[in-house]
Coordinates of C-alpha atoms in Angstrom, one line a residue:
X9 CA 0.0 0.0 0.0
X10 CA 1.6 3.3 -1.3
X11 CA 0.6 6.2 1.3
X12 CA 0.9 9.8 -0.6
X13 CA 0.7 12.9 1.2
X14 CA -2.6 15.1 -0.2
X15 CA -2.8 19.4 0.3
X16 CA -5.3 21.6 0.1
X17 CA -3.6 24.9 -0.4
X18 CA -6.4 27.1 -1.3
X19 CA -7.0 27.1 2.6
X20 CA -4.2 28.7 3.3
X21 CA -0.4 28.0 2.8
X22 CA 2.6 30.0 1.3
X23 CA 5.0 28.4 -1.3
X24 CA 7.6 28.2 1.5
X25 CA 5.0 26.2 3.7
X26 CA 4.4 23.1 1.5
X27 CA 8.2 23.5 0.4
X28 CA 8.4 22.1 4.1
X29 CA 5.7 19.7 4.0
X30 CA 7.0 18.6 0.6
X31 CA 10.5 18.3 2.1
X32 CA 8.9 16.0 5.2
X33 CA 7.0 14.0 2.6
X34 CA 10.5 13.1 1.2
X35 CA 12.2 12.4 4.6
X36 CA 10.0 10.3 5.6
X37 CA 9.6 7.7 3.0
X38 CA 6.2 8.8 1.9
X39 CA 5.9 8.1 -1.8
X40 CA 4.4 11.4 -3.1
X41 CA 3.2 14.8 -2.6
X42 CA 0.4 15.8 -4.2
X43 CA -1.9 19.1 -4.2
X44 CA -5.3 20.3 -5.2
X45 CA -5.8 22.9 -8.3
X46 CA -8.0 25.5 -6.7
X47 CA -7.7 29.0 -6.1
X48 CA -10.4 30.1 -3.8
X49 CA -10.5 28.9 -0.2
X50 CA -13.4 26.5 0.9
X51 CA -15.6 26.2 4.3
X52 CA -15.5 29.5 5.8
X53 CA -11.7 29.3 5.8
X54 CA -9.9 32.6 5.4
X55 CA -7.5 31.4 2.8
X56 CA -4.3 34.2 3.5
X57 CA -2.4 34.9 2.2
X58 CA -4.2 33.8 -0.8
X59 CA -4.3 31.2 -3.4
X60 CA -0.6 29.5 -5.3
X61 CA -0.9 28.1 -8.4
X62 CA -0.6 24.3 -8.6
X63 CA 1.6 24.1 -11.7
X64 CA 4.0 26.8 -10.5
X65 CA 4.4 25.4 -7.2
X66 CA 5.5 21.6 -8.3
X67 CA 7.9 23.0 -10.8
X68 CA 9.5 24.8 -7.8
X69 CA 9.2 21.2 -5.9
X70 CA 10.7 19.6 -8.8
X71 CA 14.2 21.7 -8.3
X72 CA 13.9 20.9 -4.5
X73 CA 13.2 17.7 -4.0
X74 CA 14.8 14.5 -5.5
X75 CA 12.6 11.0 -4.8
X76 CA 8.9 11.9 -4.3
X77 CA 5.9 11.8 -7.1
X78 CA 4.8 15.0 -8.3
X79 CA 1.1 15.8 -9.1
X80 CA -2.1 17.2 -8.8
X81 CA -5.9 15.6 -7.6
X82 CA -7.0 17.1 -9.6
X83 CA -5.9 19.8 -12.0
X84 CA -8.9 21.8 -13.2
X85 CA -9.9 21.4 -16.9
X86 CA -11.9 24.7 -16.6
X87 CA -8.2 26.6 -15.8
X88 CA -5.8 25.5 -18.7
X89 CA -6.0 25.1 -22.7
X90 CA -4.9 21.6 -23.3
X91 CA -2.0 22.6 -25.1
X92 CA -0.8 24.7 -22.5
X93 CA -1.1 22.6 -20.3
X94 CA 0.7 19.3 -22.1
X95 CA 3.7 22.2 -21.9
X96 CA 3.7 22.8 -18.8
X97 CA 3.3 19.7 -17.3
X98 CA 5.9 18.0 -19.9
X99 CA 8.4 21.2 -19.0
X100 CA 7.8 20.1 -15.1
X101 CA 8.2 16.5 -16.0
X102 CA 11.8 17.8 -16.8
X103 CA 12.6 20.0 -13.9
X104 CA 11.7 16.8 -11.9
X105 CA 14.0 14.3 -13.9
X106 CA 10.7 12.4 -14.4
X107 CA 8.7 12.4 -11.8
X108 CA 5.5 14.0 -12.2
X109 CA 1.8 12.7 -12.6
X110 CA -1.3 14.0 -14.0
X111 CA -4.3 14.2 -12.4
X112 CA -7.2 15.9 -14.3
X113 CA -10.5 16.9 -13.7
X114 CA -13.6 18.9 -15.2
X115 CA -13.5 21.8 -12.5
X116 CA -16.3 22.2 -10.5
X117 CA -16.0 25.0 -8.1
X118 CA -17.7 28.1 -9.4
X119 CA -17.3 30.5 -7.5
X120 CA -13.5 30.5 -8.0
X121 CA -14.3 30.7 -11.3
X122 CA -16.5 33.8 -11.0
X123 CA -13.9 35.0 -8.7
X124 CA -11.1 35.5 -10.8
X125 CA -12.3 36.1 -14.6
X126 CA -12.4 32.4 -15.6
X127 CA -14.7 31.0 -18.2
X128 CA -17.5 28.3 -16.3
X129 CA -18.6 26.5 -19.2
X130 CA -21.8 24.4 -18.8
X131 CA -20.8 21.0 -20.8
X132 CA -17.7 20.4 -18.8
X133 CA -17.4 16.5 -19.3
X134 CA -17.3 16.8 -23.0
X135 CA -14.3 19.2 -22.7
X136 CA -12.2 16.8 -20.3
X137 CA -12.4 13.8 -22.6
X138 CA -11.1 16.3 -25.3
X139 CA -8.1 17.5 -23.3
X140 CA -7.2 14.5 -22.5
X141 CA -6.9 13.2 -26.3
X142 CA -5.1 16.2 -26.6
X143 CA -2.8 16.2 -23.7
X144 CA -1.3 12.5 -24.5
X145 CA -2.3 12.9 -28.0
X146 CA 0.8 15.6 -28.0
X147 CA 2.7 13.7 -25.6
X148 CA 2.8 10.5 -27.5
X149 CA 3.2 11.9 -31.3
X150 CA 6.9 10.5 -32.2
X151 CA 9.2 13.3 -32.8
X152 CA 9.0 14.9 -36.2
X153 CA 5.3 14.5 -37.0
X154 CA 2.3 16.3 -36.1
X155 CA -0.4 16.4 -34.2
X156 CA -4.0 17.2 -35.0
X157 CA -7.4 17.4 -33.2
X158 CA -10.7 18.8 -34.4
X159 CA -12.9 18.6 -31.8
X160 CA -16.1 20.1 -30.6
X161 CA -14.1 22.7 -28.0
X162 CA -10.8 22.1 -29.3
X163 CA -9.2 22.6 -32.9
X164 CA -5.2 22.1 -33.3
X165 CA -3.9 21.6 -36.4
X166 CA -0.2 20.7 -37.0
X167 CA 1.1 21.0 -33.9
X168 CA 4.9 20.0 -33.7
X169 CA 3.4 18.3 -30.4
X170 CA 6.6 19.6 -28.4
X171 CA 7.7 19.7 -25.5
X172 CA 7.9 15.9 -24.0
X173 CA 8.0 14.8 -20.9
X174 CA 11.1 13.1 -19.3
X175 CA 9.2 10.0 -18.9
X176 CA 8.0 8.3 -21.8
X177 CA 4.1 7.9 -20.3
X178 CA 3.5 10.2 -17.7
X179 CA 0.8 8.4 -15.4
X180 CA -2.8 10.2 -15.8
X181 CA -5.1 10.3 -13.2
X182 CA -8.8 10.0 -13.7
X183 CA -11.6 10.0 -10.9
X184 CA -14.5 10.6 -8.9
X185 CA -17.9 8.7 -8.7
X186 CA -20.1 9.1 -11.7
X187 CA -21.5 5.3 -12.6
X188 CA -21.2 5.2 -16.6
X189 CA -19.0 8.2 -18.4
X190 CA -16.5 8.1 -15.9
X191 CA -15.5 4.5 -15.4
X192 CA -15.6 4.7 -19.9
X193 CA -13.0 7.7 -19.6
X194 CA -11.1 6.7 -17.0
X195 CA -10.6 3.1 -18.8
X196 CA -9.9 5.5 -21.9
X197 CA -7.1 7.3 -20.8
X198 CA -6.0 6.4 -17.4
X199 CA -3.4 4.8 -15.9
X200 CA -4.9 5.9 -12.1
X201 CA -8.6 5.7 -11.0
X202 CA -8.8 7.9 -7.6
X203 CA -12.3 8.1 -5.7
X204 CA -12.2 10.9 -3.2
X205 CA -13.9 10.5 0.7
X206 CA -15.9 7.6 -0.3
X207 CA -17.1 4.9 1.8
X208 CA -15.9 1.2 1.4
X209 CA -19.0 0.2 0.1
X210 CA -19.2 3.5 -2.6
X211 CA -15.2 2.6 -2.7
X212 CA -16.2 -1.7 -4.0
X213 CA -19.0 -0.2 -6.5
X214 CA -17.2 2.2 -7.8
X215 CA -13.5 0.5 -8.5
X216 CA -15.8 -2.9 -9.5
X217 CA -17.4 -0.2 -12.6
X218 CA -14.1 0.9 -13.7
X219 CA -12.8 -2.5 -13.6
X220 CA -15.9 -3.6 -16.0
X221 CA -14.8 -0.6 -18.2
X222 CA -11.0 -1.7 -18.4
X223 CA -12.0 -4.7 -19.6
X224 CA -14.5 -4.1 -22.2
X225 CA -11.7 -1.6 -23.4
X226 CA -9.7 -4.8 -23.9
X227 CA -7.2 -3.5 -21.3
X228 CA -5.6 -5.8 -19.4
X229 CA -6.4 -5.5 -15.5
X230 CA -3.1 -4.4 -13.7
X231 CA -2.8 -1.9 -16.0
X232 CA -5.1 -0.1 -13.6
X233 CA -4.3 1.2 -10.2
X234 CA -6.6 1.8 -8.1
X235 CA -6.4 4.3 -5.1
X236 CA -8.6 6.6 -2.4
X237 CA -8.6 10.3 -1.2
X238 CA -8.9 10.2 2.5
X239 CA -9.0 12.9 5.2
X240 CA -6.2 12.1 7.8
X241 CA -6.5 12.8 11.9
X242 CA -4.6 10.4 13.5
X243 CA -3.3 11.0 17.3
X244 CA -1.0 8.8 19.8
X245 CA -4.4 9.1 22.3
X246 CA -7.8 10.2 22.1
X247 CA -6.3 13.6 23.3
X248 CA -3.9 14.1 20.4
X249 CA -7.1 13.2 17.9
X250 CA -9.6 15.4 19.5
X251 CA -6.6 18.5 19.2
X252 CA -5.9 17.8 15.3
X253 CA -9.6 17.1 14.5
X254 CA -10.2 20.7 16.2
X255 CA -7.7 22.3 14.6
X256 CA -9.2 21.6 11.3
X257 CA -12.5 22.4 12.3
X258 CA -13.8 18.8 12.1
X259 CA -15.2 16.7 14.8
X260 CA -13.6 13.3 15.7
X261 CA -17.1 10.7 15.6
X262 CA -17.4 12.1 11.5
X263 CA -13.8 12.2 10.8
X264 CA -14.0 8.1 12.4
X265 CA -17.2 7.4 10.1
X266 CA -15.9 9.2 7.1
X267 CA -11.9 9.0 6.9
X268 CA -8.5 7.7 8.4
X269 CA -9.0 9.1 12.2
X270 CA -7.9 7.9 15.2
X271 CA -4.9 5.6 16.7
X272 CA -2.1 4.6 14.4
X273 CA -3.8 1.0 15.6
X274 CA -7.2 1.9 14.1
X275 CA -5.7 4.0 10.9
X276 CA -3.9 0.8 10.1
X277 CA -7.3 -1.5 10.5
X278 CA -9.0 0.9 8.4
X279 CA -6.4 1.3 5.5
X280 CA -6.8 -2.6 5.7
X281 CA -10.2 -2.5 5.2
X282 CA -9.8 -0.6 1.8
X283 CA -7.0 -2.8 0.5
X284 CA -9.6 -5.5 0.8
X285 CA -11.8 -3.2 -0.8
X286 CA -9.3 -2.9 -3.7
X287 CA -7.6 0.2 -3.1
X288 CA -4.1 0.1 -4.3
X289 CA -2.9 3.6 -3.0
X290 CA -3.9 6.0 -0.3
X291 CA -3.8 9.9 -0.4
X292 CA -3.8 11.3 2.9
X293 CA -5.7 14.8 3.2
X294 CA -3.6 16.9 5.5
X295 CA -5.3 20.0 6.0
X296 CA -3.3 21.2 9.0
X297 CA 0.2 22.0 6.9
X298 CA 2.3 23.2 10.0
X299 CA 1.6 20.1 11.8
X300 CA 5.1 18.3 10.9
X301 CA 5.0 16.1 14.0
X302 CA 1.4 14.6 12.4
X303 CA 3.4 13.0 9.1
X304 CA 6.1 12.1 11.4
X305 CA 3.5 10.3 13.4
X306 CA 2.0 8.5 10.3
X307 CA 5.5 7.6 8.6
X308 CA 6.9 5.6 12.1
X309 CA 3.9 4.3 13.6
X310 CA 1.2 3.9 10.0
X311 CA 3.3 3.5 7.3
X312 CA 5.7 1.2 9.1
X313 CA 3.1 -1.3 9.5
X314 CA 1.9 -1.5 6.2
X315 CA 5.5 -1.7 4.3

């Protein structure tokens, strides 16, 4: 079980703080750091100093770190041309030496939108199944040809389909917990199918869809991995727990019923309980960025058990 560290940065965080939390993620022994795409703050949350952009801030990561994943759940399809963003994300690749993933997503929030001067269009699934044609379209066109797309939302012609990535497939993430297009795109075009703070029943339904969808696409099963977004309070004692669940606003029954909350001991059970659901990979939501001692907690006493 791979355990990935997961921010939300539109609630408030600097560059320099997830520098930190990306530098602890590395030290110890997580397997990736990973952020959201969003740029207004969510939940009554103040948000200062204000919002960072997602793509700007792993580029920095990718000069500063040396081991850990790279990527985004998930970048918003709403904020980025696909072209533009098969550059940037191939130019990061780079910085990185390799080690960046993809996770894209339709956009959904709004008022963020409405916020800062960007377009909210209505049909937003239609869009995301043409950007990602487009965005491994250009990745994958050998050197020295073109690439072309005429879609409904999206027309390139010629393109010299340049940059590429250091890798030669940067892993694409596809999720959430629609029943029928998703589980189709997702067999499409990913290589990851993430399901955010689901249940382990929602978790079984939905990863048994996509599974259906892989193989009418005539993929071959392992091709797929499978993984969860959970929210993460976890506390040496019921003291420790109750402390982090307040400082994130949250109360510990709901984080219990609804995420990885509680002893190392329980944490452990429950991550169990979602391998035997299926789950390949967990993302760990940590919403309290300046609490260091929390991921330290996870690495010796969660982590260890499961490796």
């Amino acid at each position: 079980m791979d355990l990935r560290i997961f921010t939300e940065p539109q609630q408030g965080a600097t560059y320099d703080t997830l520098l930190k939390v990306a530098k602890a993620t590395e030290d110890l022994h997580f397997d990736a750091f990973f952020r959201s795409d969003h740029y207004l703050s969510m939940g009554g949350a103040d948000g200062l100093p204000g919002p960072t952009d997602a793509w700007i801030t792993l580029a920095g990561l990718a000069r500063e770190t040396s081991r850990i994943r790279l990527g985004t759940l998930m970048t918003a399809g709403t904020f980025r041309l696909p072209g533009v963003l098969a550059i940037q994300v191939a130019q990061v690749d780079q910085m990185s030496g390799g080690r960046v993933e993809l996770g894209l997503g339709t956009g959904w929030f709004e008022e963020e939108h409405t916020a800062y001067g960007i377009p909210f269009p209505k049909e937003k699934f239609g869009r995301l199944e043409e950007q990602l044609a487009i965005v491994t379209g250009l990745w994958s066109t050998p050197l020295g040809e073109t690439f072309t797309h005429q879609g409904s939302h999206y027309q390139l012609s010629d393109s010299p389909a340049l940059p590429k990535p250091a890798q030669a497939k940067v892993p694409v993430l596809v999720g959430g917990h629609g029943a029928k297009r998703t589980p189709r795109l997702a067999a499409r075009y990913a290589d990851e199918f993430n399901i955010p703070f689901a249940s382990l029943e929602d978790t079984r339904r939905q990863f048994g869809r996509v599974r259906e969808a892989v193989r009418e696409a005539g993929r071959a099963p392992r091709e797929m991995v499978y993984s969860n977004a959970l929210v993460a309070c976890v506390g040496k004692d019921e003291a420790e727990v109750a402390r982090r669940a307040a400082a994130i606003g949250r109360q510990v029954d709901e984080l219990r019923a609804n995420g990885l909350a509680g002893s190392p001991a329980e944490v452990v059970d429950k991550i169990g309980q979602y391998a035997e659901a299926g789950s390949e990979r967990i993302y760990l939501q940590i919403l309290d960025l300046d609490d260091l001692d929390h991921l330290e907690l996870i690495s010796g006493q969660v982590q260890s058990q499961l490796s």
